[in-house]
């Protein structure tokens, strides 16, 4: 596939799945804007070294004014947004009875409010153009839950609600889907330092390993291409079979 002349915006692009998505889209020829709370110099340099085109913006996705400002600047520069891949997010593990409401609020703010704000502004841009692809990031945990992860699971289940609602509201011209990764070998998972109990979870996955960021990115890239033209409103598991809904 070729995305030459297409414009993509990727959040959470400093590392992990977000960085892999930015690099994958750029490798297919898209002009990529990488957004993160911190600088994305390594991502930008990697894309440039591979011959791709990318720029970066910093933004706190929980800040409405900051998110609106990013899209106002983006629209002024490119006039069209073809792809949004929203990967910005945090993880949280804590037994419910020990979880302060401030922790719950923070997880919801980043993972759900941030998704709402970024998705809303992306869809505003795409609606003007009459086309686009929106790919959000949920989780395999959104399908079955897990002890000590209730705040995180609630936030990711909420993302699926946004996907299903937006797919109906903005069809037929705009496709909206979510990636639902299983455990993926990123800094967020911190596989090198995980407990033996967590390491044993690899054995519960039919493919007997954690995913790699580039494997998740391939699905995002597929959804942006012609292969994803008839897919919308879905949470797509890229999880080695850890969940089979």
mmCIF file of C-alpha atoms in Angstrom:
data_model
loop_
_atom_site.group_PDB
_atom_site.id
_atom_site.type_symbol
_atom_site.label_atom_id
_atom_site.label_comp_id
_atom_site.label_asym_id
_atom_site.label_seq_id
_atom_site.Cartn_x
_atom_site.Cartn_y
_atom_site.Cartn_z
ATOM 1 C CA UNK A 1 0.000 0.000 0.000
ATOM 2 C CA UNK A 2 1.061 3.617 -0.414
ATOM 3 C CA UNK A 3 0.029 6.576 1.719
ATOM 4 C CA UNK A 4 1.956 9.121 -0.301
ATOM 5 C CA UNK A 5 0.236 12.491 0.034
ATOM 6 C CA UNK A 6 -1.772 11.359 3.073
ATOM 7 C CA UNK A 7 -1.548 13.091 6.446
ATOM 8 C CA UNK A 8 -1.488 11.171 9.717
ATOM 9 C CA UNK A 9 -1.482 12.278 13.330
ATOM 10 C CA UNK A 10 -0.230 9.825 15.955
ATOM 11 C CA UNK A 11 -0.484 10.496 19.683
ATOM 12 C CA UNK A 12 1.693 8.822 22.270
ATOM 13 C CA UNK A 13 4.370 8.600 19.610
ATOM 14 C CA UNK A 14 7.424 8.972 21.804
ATOM 15 C CA UNK A 15 7.778 5.253 22.427
ATOM 16 C CA UNK A 16 6.107 1.873 22.336
ATOM 17 C CA UNK A 17 3.054 1.241 20.187
ATOM 18 C CA UNK A 18 2.647 4.918 19.294
ATOM 19 C CA UNK A 19 6.183 5.178 17.987
ATOM 20 C CA UNK A 20 5.799 1.947 16.018
ATOM 21 C CA UNK A 21 2.578 3.269 14.449
ATOM 22 C CA UNK A 22 4.229 6.547 13.475
ATOM 23 C CA UNK A 23 7.155 4.728 11.880
ATOM 24 C CA UNK A 24 4.884 2.269 10.064
ATOM 25 C CA UNK A 25 2.689 4.989 8.554
ATOM 26 C CA UNK A 26 5.733 7.029 7.540
ATOM 27 C CA UNK A 27 7.268 3.957 5.906
ATOM 28 C CA UNK A 28 4.181 3.778 3.684
ATOM 29 C CA UNK A 29 4.678 7.392 2.623
ATOM 30 C CA UNK A 30 2.347 9.289 4.975
ATOM 31 C CA UNK A 31 3.305 12.680 6.330
ATOM 32 C CA UNK A 32 3.198 12.034 10.068
ATOM 33 C CA UNK A 33 2.677 14.453 12.933
ATOM 34 C CA UNK A 34 3.775 12.855 16.198
ATOM 35 C CA UNK A 35 2.153 14.178 19.375
ATOM 36 C CA UNK A 36 3.245 13.431 22.923
ATOM 37 C CA UNK A 37 3.518 15.014 26.344
ATOM 38 C CA UNK A 38 7.323 14.838 26.000
ATOM 39 C CA UNK A 39 9.624 15.358 23.045
ATOM 40 C CA UNK A 40 9.618 12.752 20.285
ATOM 41 C CA UNK A 41 13.086 13.417 18.893
ATOM 42 C CA UNK A 42 14.035 9.746 18.697
ATOM 43 C CA UNK A 43 10.887 8.906 16.757
ATOM 44 C CA UNK A 44 11.329 11.835 14.389
ATOM 45 C CA UNK A 45 14.988 10.982 13.799
ATOM 46 C CA UNK A 46 14.192 7.317 13.143
ATOM 47 C CA UNK A 47 11.563 8.274 10.576
ATOM 48 C CA UNK A 48 13.902 10.749 8.897
ATOM 49 C CA UNK A 49 16.728 8.203 8.788
ATOM 50 C CA UNK A 50 14.384 5.779 7.027
ATOM 51 C CA UNK A 51 13.527 8.453 4.468
ATOM 52 C CA UNK A 52 10.131 9.418 5.886
ATOM 53 C CA UNK A 53 8.481 12.742 6.664
ATOM 54 C CA UNK A 54 7.510 13.678 10.221
ATOM 55 C CA UNK A 55 7.127 16.571 12.606
ATOM 56 C CA UNK A 56 6.278 16.706 16.277
ATOM 57 C CA UNK A 57 4.020 18.632 18.639
ATOM 58 C CA UNK A 58 3.848 18.464 22.425
ATOM 59 C CA UNK A 59 0.459 18.224 24.091
ATOM 60 C CA UNK A 60 -1.224 17.049 27.280
ATOM 61 C CA UNK A 61 -4.212 15.150 25.906
ATOM 62 C CA UNK A 62 -6.217 15.840 29.067
ATOM 63 C CA UNK A 63 -6.043 19.600 28.435
ATOM 64 C CA UNK A 64 -8.886 20.672 26.146
ATOM 65 C CA UNK A 65 -7.283 23.953 25.117
ATOM 66 C CA UNK A 66 -4.002 22.238 24.303
ATOM 67 C CA UNK A 67 -5.719 19.576 22.200
ATOM 68 C CA UNK A 68 -7.796 22.135 20.310
ATOM 69 C CA UNK A 69 -4.646 24.188 19.687
ATOM 70 C CA UNK A 70 -2.853 21.179 18.191
ATOM 71 C CA UNK A 71 -5.640 20.563 15.711
ATOM 72 C CA UNK A 72 -6.017 24.232 14.850
ATOM 73 C CA UNK A 73 -2.314 24.350 14.045
ATOM 74 C CA UNK A 74 -2.501 21.040 12.197
ATOM 75 C CA UNK A 75 -5.448 22.128 10.059
ATOM 76 C CA UNK A 76 -3.721 25.372 9.185
ATOM 77 C CA UNK A 77 -0.610 23.522 8.052
ATOM 78 C CA UNK A 78 -2.050 20.573 6.113
ATOM 79 C CA UNK A 79 -5.741 21.372 5.462
ATOM 80 C CA UNK A 80 -6.650 17.687 5.681
ATOM 81 C CA UNK A 81 -6.281 14.936 8.240
ATOM 82 C CA UNK A 82 -6.547 11.478 6.725
ATOM 83 C CA UNK A 83 -5.571 9.245 9.651
ATOM 84 C CA UNK A 84 -5.652 9.545 13.428
ATOM 85 C CA UNK A 85 -3.933 6.854 15.473
ATOM 86 C CA UNK A 86 -4.467 7.683 19.132
ATOM 87 C CA UNK A 87 -2.095 5.744 21.386
ATOM 88 C CA UNK A 88 -1.566 8.140 24.309
ATOM 89 C CA UNK A 89 -2.432 6.387 27.552
ATOM 90 C CA UNK A 90 -1.299 5.160 30.953
ATOM 91 C CA UNK A 91 -1.671 1.923 32.883
ATOM 92 C CA UNK A 92 -2.619 1.544 36.531
ATOM 93 C CA UNK A 93 -2.604 -1.469 38.813
ATOM 94 C CA UNK A 94 -3.851 -1.306 42.394
ATOM 95 C CA UNK A 95 -6.318 -3.275 44.517
ATOM 96 C CA UNK A 96 -9.650 -1.471 44.505
ATOM 97 C CA UNK A 97 -9.799 -0.912 48.263
ATOM 98 C CA UNK A 98 -6.385 0.742 48.153
ATOM 99 C CA UNK A 99 -7.074 2.930 45.115
ATOM 100 C CA UNK A 100 -7.422 6.644 45.887
ATOM 101 C CA UNK A 101 -10.010 8.466 43.819
ATOM 102 C CA UNK A 102 -7.235 10.743 42.542
ATOM 103 C CA UNK A 103 -5.603 7.739 40.845
ATOM 104 C CA UNK A 104 -8.907 6.693 39.302
ATOM 105 C CA UNK A 105 -9.524 10.240 38.079
ATOM 106 C CA UNK A 106 -6.059 10.399 36.492
ATOM 107 C CA UNK A 107 -6.516 7.145 34.573
ATOM 108 C CA UNK A 108 -9.931 8.211 33.302
ATOM 109 C CA UNK A 109 -8.581 11.656 32.411
ATOM 110 C CA UNK A 110 -5.738 10.338 30.268
ATOM 111 C CA UNK A 111 -7.277 7.205 28.784
ATOM 112 C CA UNK A 112 -10.898 8.261 28.294
ATOM 113 C CA UNK A 113 -11.140 12.058 28.467
ATOM 114 C CA UNK A 114 -7.969 12.313 26.373
ATOM 115 C CA UNK A 115 -9.417 9.933 23.806
ATOM 116 C CA UNK A 116 -12.654 11.924 23.717
ATOM 117 C CA UNK A 117 -10.844 15.240 23.205
ATOM 118 C CA UNK A 118 -8.413 14.018 20.558
ATOM 119 C CA UNK A 119 -11.081 12.005 18.754
ATOM 120 C CA UNK A 120 -13.547 14.881 18.776
ATOM 121 C CA UNK A 121 -11.095 17.312 17.201
ATOM 122 C CA UNK A 122 -9.866 14.760 14.662
ATOM 123 C CA UNK A 123 -13.437 14.012 13.622
ATOM 124 C CA UNK A 124 -14.113 17.722 13.332
ATOM 125 C CA UNK A 125 -11.243 17.975 10.821
ATOM 126 C CA UNK A 126 -12.259 14.836 8.945
ATOM 127 C CA UNK A 127 -15.903 15.884 8.748
ATOM 128 C CA UNK A 128 -14.889 18.988 6.843
ATOM 129 C CA UNK A 129 -12.987 16.851 4.337
ATOM 130 C CA UNK A 130 -15.675 14.180 4.168
ATOM 131 C CA UNK A 131 -13.363 11.230 4.808
ATOM 132 C CA UNK A 132 -10.880 9.767 7.255
ATOM 133 C CA UNK A 133 -9.832 6.860 9.438
ATOM 134 C CA UNK A 134 -9.777 7.018 13.236
ATOM 135 C CA UNK A 135 -7.932 4.326 15.175
ATOM 136 C CA UNK A 136 -8.117 4.502 18.958
ATOM 137 C CA UNK A 137 -6.387 2.257 21.492
ATOM 138 C CA UNK A 138 -8.340 0.072 23.886
ATOM 139 C CA UNK A 139 -7.090 -3.199 25.402
ATOM 140 C CA UNK A 140 -7.879 -6.887 25.539
ATOM 141 C CA UNK A 141 -8.725 -6.260 29.204
ATOM 142 C CA UNK A 142 -11.751 -4.247 28.070
ATOM 143 C CA UNK A 143 -13.402 -7.565 27.169
ATOM 144 C CA UNK A 144 -12.963 -9.497 30.390
ATOM 145 C CA UNK A 145 -11.504 -7.341 33.171
ATOM 146 C CA UNK A 146 -8.805 -8.220 35.669
ATOM 147 C CA UNK A 147 -8.362 -7.942 39.401
ATOM 148 C CA UNK A 148 -6.406 -4.861 40.560
ATOM 149 C CA UNK A 149 -6.859 -3.172 37.157
ATOM 150 C CA UNK A 150 -10.395 -1.809 37.551
ATOM 151 C CA UNK A 151 -9.588 1.842 36.767
ATOM 152 C CA UNK A 152 -7.615 0.898 33.663
ATOM 153 C CA UNK A 153 -10.245 -1.590 32.490
ATOM 154 C CA UNK A 154 -13.037 0.951 32.969
ATOM 155 C CA UNK A 155 -11.153 3.510 30.889
ATOM 156 C CA UNK A 156 -10.465 1.077 28.057
ATOM 157 C CA UNK A 157 -14.020 -0.251 28.041
ATOM 158 C CA UNK A 158 -15.135 3.349 27.694
ATOM 159 C CA UNK A 159 -12.955 3.710 24.607
ATOM 160 C CA UNK A 160 -14.920 0.907 22.943
ATOM 161 C CA UNK A 161 -18.109 2.805 23.720
ATOM 162 C CA UNK A 162 -16.740 5.854 21.926
ATOM 163 C CA UNK A 163 -15.724 3.737 18.935
ATOM 164 C CA UNK A 164 -19.155 2.194 18.510
ATOM 165 C CA UNK A 165 -20.981 5.487 18.935
ATOM 166 C CA UNK A 166 -18.691 7.482 16.649
ATOM 167 C CA UNK A 167 -18.749 4.798 13.954
ATOM 168 C CA UNK A 168 -22.519 5.223 13.738
ATOM 169 C CA UNK A 169 -22.461 9.007 14.024
ATOM 170 C CA UNK A 170 -19.776 9.616 11.389
ATOM 171 C CA UNK A 171 -20.433 6.819 8.911
ATOM 172 C CA UNK A 172 -20.412 6.233 6.031
ATOM 173 C CA UNK A 173 -17.555 8.605 5.220
ATOM 174 C CA UNK A 174 -15.325 8.059 8.271
ATOM 175 C CA UNK A 175 -14.249 4.724 9.751
ATOM 176 C CA UNK A 176 -13.689 4.492 13.505
ATOM 177 C CA UNK A 177 -12.062 1.463 15.136
ATOM 178 C CA UNK A 178 -9.940 0.524 18.123
ATOM 179 C CA UNK A 179 -6.882 -1.611 18.561
ATOM 180 C CA UNK A 180 -7.211 -4.008 21.501
ATOM 181 C CA UNK A 181 -3.656 -5.160 22.185
ATOM 182 C CA UNK A 182 -2.812 -7.896 24.612
ATOM 183 C CA UNK A 183 0.350 -7.672 26.727
ATOM 184 C CA UNK A 184 2.911 -5.980 24.487
ATOM 185 C CA UNK A 185 6.643 -5.690 25.081
ATOM 186 C CA UNK A 186 6.919 -1.950 25.702
ATOM 187 C CA UNK A 187 8.235 0.287 28.477
ATOM 188 C CA UNK A 188 4.686 0.429 29.858
ATOM 189 C CA UNK A 189 4.651 -3.338 30.334
ATOM 190 C CA UNK A 190 8.281 -3.362 31.581
ATOM 191 C CA UNK A 191 8.682 -7.031 30.710
ATOM 192 C CA UNK A 192 12.276 -7.212 31.957
ATOM 193 C CA UNK A 193 11.232 -6.348 35.514
ATOM 194 C CA UNK A 194 7.807 -7.943 35.802
ATOM 195 C CA UNK A 195 6.894 -10.321 38.589
ATOM 196 C CA UNK A 196 7.016 -14.087 38.064
ATOM 197 C CA UNK A 197 3.204 -14.105 38.261
ATOM 198 C CA UNK A 198 2.979 -11.689 35.347
ATOM 199 C CA UNK A 199 5.619 -13.586 33.402
ATOM 200 C CA UNK A 200 3.516 -16.722 33.759
ATOM 201 C CA UNK A 201 0.721 -14.982 31.879
ATOM 202 C CA UNK A 202 2.765 -15.525 28.711
ATOM 203 C CA UNK A 203 1.940 -19.201 29.071
ATOM 204 C CA UNK A 204 -1.779 -18.406 28.979
ATOM 205 C CA UNK A 205 -1.427 -16.838 25.529
ATOM 206 C CA UNK A 206 -1.854 -19.400 22.726
ATOM 207 C CA UNK A 207 1.173 -17.987 20.874
ATOM 208 C CA UNK A 208 3.203 -18.232 24.119
ATOM 209 C CA UNK A 209 4.722 -14.770 23.984
ATOM 210 C CA UNK A 210 3.936 -11.102 24.430
ATOM 211 C CA UNK A 211 3.259 -8.968 21.392
ATOM 212 C CA UNK A 212 5.701 -6.582 19.770
ATOM 213 C CA UNK A 213 4.876 -2.914 19.075
ATOM 214 C CA UNK A 214 5.430 -3.315 15.357
ATOM 215 C CA UNK A 215 2.815 -6.083 15.251
ATOM 216 C CA UNK A 216 0.206 -3.742 16.706
ATOM 217 C CA UNK A 217 1.329 -1.024 14.289
ATOM 218 C CA UNK A 218 0.752 -3.279 11.292
ATOM 219 C CA UNK A 219 -2.916 -3.551 12.227
ATOM 220 C CA UNK A 220 -3.207 0.239 12.539
ATOM 221 C CA UNK A 221 -1.610 0.651 9.126
ATOM 222 C CA UNK A 222 -3.918 -1.989 7.651
ATOM 223 C CA UNK A 223 -6.972 -0.152 9.005
ATOM 224 C CA UNK A 224 -5.781 3.050 7.354
ATOM 225 C CA UNK A 225 -5.467 1.328 3.975
ATOM 226 C CA UNK A 226 -7.889 -0.148 1.471
ATOM 227 C CA UNK A 227 -8.062 -3.349 3.480
ATOM 228 C CA UNK A 228 -9.805 -1.446 6.252
ATOM 229 C CA UNK A 229 -12.401 0.197 4.021
ATOM 230 C CA UNK A 230 -15.287 -1.992 5.222
ATOM 231 C CA UNK A 231 -14.277 -2.192 8.888
ATOM 232 C CA UNK A 232 -15.802 0.241 11.377
ATOM 233 C CA UNK A 233 -17.091 0.222 14.942
ATOM 234 C CA UNK A 234 -14.785 -2.643 15.897
ATOM 235 C CA UNK A 235 -12.352 -3.407 18.683
ATOM 236 C CA UNK A 236 -9.736 -5.510 16.932
ATOM 237 C CA UNK A 237 -7.742 -7.898 19.070
ATOM 238 C CA UNK A 238 -4.020 -8.026 18.337
ATOM 239 C CA UNK A 239 -3.241 -10.238 21.265
ATOM 240 C CA UNK A 240 -1.870 -13.623 20.280
ATOM 241 C CA UNK A 241 -5.199 -15.193 21.184
ATOM 242 C CA UNK A 242 -5.226 -13.987 24.798
ATOM 243 C CA UNK A 243 -8.887 -13.036 24.305
ATOM 244 C CA UNK A 244 -11.276 -14.716 21.884
ATOM 245 C CA UNK A 245 -14.609 -12.839 22.162
#
